[in-house]
Coordinates of C-alpha atoms (C1' of nucleotides) in Angstrom, one line a residue:
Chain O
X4 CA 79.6 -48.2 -12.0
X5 CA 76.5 -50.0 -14.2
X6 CA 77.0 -50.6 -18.1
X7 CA 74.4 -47.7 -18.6
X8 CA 76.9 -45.5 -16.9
X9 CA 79.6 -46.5 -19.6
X10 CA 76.9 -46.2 -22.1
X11 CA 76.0 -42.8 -21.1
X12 CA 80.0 -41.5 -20.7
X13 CA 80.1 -42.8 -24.4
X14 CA 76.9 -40.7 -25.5
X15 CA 78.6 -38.2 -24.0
X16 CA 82.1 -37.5 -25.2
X17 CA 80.6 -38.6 -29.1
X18 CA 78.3 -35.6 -28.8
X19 CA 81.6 -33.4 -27.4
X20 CA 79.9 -32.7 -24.2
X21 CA 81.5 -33.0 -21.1
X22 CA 80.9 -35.8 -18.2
X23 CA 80.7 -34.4 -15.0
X24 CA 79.5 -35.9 -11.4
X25 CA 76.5 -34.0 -12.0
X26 CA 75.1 -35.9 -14.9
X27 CA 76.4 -39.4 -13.8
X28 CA 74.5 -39.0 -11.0
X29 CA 71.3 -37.2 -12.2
X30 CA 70.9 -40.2 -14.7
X31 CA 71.9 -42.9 -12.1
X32 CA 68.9 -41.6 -9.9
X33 CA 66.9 -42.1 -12.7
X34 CA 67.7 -45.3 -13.4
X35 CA 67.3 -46.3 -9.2
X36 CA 63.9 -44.8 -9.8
X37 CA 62.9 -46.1 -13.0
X38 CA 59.7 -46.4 -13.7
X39 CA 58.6 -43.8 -11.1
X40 CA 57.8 -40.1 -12.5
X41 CA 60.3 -37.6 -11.2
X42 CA 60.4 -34.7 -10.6
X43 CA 63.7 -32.3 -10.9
X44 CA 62.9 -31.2 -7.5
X45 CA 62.7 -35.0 -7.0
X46 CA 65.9 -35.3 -8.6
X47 CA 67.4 -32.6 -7.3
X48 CA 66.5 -34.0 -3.2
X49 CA 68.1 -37.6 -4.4
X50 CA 71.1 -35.8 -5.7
X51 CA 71.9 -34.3 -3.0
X52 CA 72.5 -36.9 -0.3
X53 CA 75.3 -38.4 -2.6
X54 CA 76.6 -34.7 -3.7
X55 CA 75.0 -31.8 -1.5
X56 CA 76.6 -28.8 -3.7
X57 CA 74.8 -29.8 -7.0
X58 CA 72.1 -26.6 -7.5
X59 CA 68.5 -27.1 -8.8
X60 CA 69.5 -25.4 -12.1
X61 CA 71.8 -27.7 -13.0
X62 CA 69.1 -30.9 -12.6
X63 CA 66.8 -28.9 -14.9
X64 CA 70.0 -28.0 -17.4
X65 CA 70.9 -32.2 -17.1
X66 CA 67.1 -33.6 -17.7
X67 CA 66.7 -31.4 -20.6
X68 CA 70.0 -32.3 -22.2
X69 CA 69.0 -36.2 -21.3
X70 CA 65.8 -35.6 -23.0
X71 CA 67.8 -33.8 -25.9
X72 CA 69.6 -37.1 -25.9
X73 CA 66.3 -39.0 -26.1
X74 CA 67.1 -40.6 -22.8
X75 CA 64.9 -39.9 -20.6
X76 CA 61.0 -39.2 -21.6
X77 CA 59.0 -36.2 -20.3
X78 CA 55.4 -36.7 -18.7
X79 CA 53.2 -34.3 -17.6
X80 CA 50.6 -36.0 -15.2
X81 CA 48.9 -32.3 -14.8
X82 CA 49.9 -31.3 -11.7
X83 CA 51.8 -28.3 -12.4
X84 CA 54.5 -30.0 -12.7
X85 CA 56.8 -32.2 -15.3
X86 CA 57.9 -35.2 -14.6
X87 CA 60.9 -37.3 -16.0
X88 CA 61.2 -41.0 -16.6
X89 CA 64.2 -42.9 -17.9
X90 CA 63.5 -44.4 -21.2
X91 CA 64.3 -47.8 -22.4
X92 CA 66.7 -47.2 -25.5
X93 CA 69.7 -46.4 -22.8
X94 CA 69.3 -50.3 -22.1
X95 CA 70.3 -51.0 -25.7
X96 CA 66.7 -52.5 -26.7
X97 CA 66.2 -50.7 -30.2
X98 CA 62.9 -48.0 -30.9
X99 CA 60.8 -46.6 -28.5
X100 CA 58.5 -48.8 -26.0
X101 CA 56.5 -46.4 -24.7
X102 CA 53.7 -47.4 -21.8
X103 CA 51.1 -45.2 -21.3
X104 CA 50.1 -43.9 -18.2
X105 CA 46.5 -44.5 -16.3
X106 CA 45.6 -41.6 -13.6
X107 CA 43.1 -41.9 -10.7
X108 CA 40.7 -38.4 -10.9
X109 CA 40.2 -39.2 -6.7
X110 CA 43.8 -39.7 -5.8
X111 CA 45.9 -38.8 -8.4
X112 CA 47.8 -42.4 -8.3
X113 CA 49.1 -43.5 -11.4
X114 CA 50.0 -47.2 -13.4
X115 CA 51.8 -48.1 -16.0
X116 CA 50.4 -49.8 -19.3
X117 CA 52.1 -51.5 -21.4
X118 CA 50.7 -51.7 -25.0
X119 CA 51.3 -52.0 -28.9
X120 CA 48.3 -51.0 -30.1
X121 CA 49.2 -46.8 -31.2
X122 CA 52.2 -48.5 -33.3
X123 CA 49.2 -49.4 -36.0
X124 CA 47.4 -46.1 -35.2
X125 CA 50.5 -44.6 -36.0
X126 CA 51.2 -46.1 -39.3
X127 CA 47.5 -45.2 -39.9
X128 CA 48.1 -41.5 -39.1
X129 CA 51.2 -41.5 -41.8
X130 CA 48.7 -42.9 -44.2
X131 CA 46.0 -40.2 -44.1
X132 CA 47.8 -37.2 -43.0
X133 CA 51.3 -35.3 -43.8
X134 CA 52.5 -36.0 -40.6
X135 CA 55.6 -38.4 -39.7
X136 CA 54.9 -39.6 -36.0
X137 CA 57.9 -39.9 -33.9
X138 CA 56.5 -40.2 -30.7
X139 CA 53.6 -40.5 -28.8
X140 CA 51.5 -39.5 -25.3
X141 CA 49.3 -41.4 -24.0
X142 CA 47.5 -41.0 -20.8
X143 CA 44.2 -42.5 -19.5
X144 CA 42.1 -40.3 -16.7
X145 CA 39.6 -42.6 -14.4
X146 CA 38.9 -44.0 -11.4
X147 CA 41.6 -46.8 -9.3
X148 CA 40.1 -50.0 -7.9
X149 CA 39.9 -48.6 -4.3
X150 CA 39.0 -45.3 -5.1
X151 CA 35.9 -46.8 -6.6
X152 CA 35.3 -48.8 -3.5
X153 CA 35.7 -46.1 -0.9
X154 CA 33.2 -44.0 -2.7
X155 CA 30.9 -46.6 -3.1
X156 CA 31.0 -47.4 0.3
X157 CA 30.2 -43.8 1.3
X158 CA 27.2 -43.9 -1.2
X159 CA 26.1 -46.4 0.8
X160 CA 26.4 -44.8 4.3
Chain G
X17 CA 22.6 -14.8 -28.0
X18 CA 23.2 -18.6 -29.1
X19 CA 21.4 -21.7 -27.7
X20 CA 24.6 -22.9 -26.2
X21 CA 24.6 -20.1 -24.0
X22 CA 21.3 -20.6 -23.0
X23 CA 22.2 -24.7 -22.3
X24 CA 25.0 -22.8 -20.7
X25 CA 22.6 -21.1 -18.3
X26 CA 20.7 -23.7 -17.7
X27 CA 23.8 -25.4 -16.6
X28 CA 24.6 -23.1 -14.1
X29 CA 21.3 -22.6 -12.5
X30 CA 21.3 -27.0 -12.0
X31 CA 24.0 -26.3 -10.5
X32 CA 23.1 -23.5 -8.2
X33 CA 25.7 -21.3 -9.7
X34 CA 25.5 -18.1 -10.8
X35 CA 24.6 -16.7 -13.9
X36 CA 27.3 -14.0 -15.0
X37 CA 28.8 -12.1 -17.7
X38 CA 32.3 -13.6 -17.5
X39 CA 31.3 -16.6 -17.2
X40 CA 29.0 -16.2 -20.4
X41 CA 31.8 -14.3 -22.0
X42 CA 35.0 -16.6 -21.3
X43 CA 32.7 -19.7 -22.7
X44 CA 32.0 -17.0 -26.1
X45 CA 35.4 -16.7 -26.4
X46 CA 35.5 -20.4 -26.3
X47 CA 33.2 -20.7 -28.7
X48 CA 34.4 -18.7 -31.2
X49 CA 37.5 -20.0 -31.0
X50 CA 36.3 -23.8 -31.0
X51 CA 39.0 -26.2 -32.3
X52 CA 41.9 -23.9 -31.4
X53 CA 44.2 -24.2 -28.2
X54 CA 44.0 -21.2 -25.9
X55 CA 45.8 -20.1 -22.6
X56 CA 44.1 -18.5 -19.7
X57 CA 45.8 -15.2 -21.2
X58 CA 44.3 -15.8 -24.8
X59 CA 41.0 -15.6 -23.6
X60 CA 41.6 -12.9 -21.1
X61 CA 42.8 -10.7 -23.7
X62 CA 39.7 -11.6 -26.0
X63 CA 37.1 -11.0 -23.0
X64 CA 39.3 -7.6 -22.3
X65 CA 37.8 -6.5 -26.0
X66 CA 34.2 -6.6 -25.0
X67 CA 34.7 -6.7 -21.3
X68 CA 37.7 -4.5 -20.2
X69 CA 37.5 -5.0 -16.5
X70 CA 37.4 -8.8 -16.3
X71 CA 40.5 -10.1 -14.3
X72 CA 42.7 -12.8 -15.6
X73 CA 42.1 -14.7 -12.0
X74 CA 38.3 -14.6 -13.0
X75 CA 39.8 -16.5 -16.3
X76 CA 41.6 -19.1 -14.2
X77 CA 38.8 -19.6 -11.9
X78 CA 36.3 -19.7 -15.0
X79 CA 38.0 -22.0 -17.1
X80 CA 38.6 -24.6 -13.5
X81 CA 34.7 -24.3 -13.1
X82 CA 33.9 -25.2 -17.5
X83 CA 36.5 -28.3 -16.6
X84 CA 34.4 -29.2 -13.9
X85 CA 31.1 -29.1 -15.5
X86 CA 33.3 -31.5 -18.7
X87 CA 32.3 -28.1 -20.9
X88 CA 35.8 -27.8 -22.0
X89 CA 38.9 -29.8 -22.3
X90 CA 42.0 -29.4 -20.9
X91 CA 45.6 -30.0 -23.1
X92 CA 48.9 -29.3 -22.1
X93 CA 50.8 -29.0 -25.6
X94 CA 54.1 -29.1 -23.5
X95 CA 54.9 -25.5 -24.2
X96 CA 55.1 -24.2 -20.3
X97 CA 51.4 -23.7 -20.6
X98 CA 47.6 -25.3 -19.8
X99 CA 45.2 -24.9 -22.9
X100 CA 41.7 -24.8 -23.2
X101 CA 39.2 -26.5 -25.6
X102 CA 35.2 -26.2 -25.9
X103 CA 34.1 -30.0 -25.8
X104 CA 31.2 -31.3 -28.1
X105 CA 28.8 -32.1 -24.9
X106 CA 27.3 -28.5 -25.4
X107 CA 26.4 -29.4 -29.1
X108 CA 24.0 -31.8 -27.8
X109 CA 26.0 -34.9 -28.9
X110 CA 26.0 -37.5 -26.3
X111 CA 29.1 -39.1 -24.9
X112 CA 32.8 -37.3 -25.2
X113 CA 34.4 -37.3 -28.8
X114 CA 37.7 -36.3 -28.4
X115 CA 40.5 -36.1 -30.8
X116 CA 44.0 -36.5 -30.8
X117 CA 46.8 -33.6 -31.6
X118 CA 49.4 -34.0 -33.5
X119 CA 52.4 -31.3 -32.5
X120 CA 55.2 -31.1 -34.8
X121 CA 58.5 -31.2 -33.3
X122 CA 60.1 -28.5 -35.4
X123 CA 57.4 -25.9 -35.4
X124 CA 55.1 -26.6 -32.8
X125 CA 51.8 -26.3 -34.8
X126 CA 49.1 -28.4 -34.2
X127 CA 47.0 -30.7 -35.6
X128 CA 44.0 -32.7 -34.8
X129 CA 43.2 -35.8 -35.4
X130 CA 39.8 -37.5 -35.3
X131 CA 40.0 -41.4 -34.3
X132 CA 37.6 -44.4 -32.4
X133 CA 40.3 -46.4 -32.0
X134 CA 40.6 -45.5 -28.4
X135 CA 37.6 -46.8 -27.7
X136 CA 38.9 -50.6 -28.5
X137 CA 42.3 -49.8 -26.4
X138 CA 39.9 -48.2 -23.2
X139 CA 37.4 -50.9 -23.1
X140 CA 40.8 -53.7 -23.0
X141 CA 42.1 -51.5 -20.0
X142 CA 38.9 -52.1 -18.2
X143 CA 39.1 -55.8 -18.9
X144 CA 42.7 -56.3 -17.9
X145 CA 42.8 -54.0 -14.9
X146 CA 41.1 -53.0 -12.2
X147 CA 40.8 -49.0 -13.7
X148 CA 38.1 -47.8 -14.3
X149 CA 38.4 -45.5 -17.5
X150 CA 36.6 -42.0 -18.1
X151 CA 38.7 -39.8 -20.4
X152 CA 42.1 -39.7 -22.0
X153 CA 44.9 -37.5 -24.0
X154 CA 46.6 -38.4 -26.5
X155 CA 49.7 -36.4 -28.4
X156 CA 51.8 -37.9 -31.4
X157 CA 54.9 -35.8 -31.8
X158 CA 56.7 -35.7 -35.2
X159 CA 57.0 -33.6 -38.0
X160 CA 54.5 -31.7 -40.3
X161 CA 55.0 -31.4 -44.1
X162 CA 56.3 -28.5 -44.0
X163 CA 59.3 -29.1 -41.7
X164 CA 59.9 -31.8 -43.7
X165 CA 60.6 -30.8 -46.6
X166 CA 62.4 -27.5 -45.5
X167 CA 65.0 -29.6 -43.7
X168 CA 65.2 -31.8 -46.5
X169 CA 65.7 -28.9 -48.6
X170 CA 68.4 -27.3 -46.3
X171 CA 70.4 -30.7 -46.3
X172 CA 70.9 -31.0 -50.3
X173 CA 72.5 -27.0 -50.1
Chain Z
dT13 C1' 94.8 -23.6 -21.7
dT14 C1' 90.4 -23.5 -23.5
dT15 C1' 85.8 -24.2 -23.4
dG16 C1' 82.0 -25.9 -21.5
dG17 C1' 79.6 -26.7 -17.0
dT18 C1' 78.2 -25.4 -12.4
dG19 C1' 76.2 -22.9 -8.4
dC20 C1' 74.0 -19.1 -6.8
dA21 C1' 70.7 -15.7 -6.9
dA22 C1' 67.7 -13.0 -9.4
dA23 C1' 64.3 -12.9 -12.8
dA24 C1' 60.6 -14.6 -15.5
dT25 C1' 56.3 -17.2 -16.0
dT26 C1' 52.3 -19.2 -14.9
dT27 C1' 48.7 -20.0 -11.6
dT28 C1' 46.6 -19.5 -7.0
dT29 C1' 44.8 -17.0 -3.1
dG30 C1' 43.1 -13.4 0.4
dC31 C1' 40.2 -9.9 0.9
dA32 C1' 37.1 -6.0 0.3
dG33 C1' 33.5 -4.8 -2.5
dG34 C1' 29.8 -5.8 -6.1
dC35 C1' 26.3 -8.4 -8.3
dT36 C1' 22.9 -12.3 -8.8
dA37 C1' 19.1 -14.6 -7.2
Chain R
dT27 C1' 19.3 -9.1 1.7
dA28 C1' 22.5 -13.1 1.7
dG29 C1' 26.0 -15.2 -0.2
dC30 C1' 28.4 -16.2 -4.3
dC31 C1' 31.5 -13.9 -7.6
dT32 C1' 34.9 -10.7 -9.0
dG33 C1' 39.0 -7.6 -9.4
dC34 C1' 43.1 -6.5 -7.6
dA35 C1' 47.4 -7.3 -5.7
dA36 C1' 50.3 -10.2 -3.4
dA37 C1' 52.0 -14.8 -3.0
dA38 C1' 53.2 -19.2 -4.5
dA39 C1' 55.3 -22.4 -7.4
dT40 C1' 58.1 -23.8 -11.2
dT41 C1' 61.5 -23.0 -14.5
dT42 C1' 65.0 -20.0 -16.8
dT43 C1' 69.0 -17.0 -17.0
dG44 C1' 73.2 -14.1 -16.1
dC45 C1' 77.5 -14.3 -14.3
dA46 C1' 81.7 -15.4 -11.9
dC47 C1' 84.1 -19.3 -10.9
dC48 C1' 85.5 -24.2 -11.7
dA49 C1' 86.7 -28.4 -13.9
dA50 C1' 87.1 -31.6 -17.9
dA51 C1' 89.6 -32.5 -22.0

DNA sequence: TTTGGTGCAAAATTTTTGCAGGCTA
DNA sequence: TAGCCTGCAAAAATTTTGCACCAAA
């Protein structure tokens, strides 16, 4: 049983919900998969191996209470369906460190990114507008390194 | 009938597509409606007004082919549905011009938000990594004024 | 014991697809 | 006329919901 598990019981019981083996293990197959983008399907298949009676409604009643709970982030990397990542504040790191997320057009791969600069765009957005940012979405569309290659190559053919 | 829609036409013959009333009417609806987020079912139900027997599968299929030619824009405001957009390329302007949307939390309107910064942050990607960048999204989340100052209001009670 | 949580199945939503017929070029 | 395009309906895919039962506090 991890620290983040102890964390998360905690979270729990202050907000008067209740811990069950379903939400131990949805978030602990997060956190095995961190940095991937899940899917509760995803989820729900990982779940299962450990705890085959958990139900598919129940991963999508968990994610949206973990994102409720601003543990987990949402993505949507259009492909019909949305994804979930574990955040960072569940690690005890304060404020939001978000990445963004580059996607390959030819084969739908993505990356990471790790960056600062939309802290300063957001201060600039609270400046000129009557908007307080809380969050952000960034995602990049384009072309991977070996995407570009293999289609060069057929150019060349 | 505008110029866009005969750039529009012109646009499909290049391609070797054909030249149709839906097609004409979906990217009017789009037009009209310029800066605004729509569903495949918002415009269906505006084409129905002119054009009662289009199908909302023509809609879908529309909409996919505008994406393709980069006629319209595709944002996914995280509300269970795909929205559409009429880009600036049709104007005549050279080179995409996006904006950003800012979605409050508490009310889900939408905002947009005109920015270069991007630029700087894209051209850094393709120096550091081996992606090659075309296109991106970006979403702040927060609240509006509005919200704001409602809650605010419903706290001092 | 009480209340909230779960599993199951059905429903709801959104989007895609197959096919026969229609329209553009 | 030839083949792309369309409308319709059915299918697919994802997510939500109702309800009876179960388990945590």
């Amino acid at each position: 049983m991890t620290l983040n598990q102890e964390a998360f019981k905690k979270i729990l019981k202050e907000q008067g919900l209740k811990v069950t083996n379903q939400r131990l293990l949805v978030l602990e197959v997060l956190e095995k998969h961190r940095g991937e983008h899940m899917t509760a399907e995803d989820i729900y298949e990982l779940v299962k191996v450990d705890y085959p009676e958990i139900g598919l409604a129940t991963v999508y009643r968990t994610v949206q209470l973990l994102l409720e709970l601003q543990l987990v982030d949402r993505i949507n990397l259009d492909d019909g369906c949305v994804r979930y990542e574990i955040g960072t504040l569940i690690e005890g790191e304060e404020g939001k460190h978000h990445h963004h997320h580059l996607i390959c057009k030819s084969c739908g791969k993505v990356w990471s990114f790790e960056d600062d600069l939309l802290e300063e765009l957001e201060s600039y957005i609270e400046r000129k507008t009557d908007f307080h940012v809380l969050d952000h979405e960034l995602k990049f569309y384009g072309q991977c390194k070996e995407c570009a290659e293999r289609e060069s190559a057929e150019k060349r053919k």
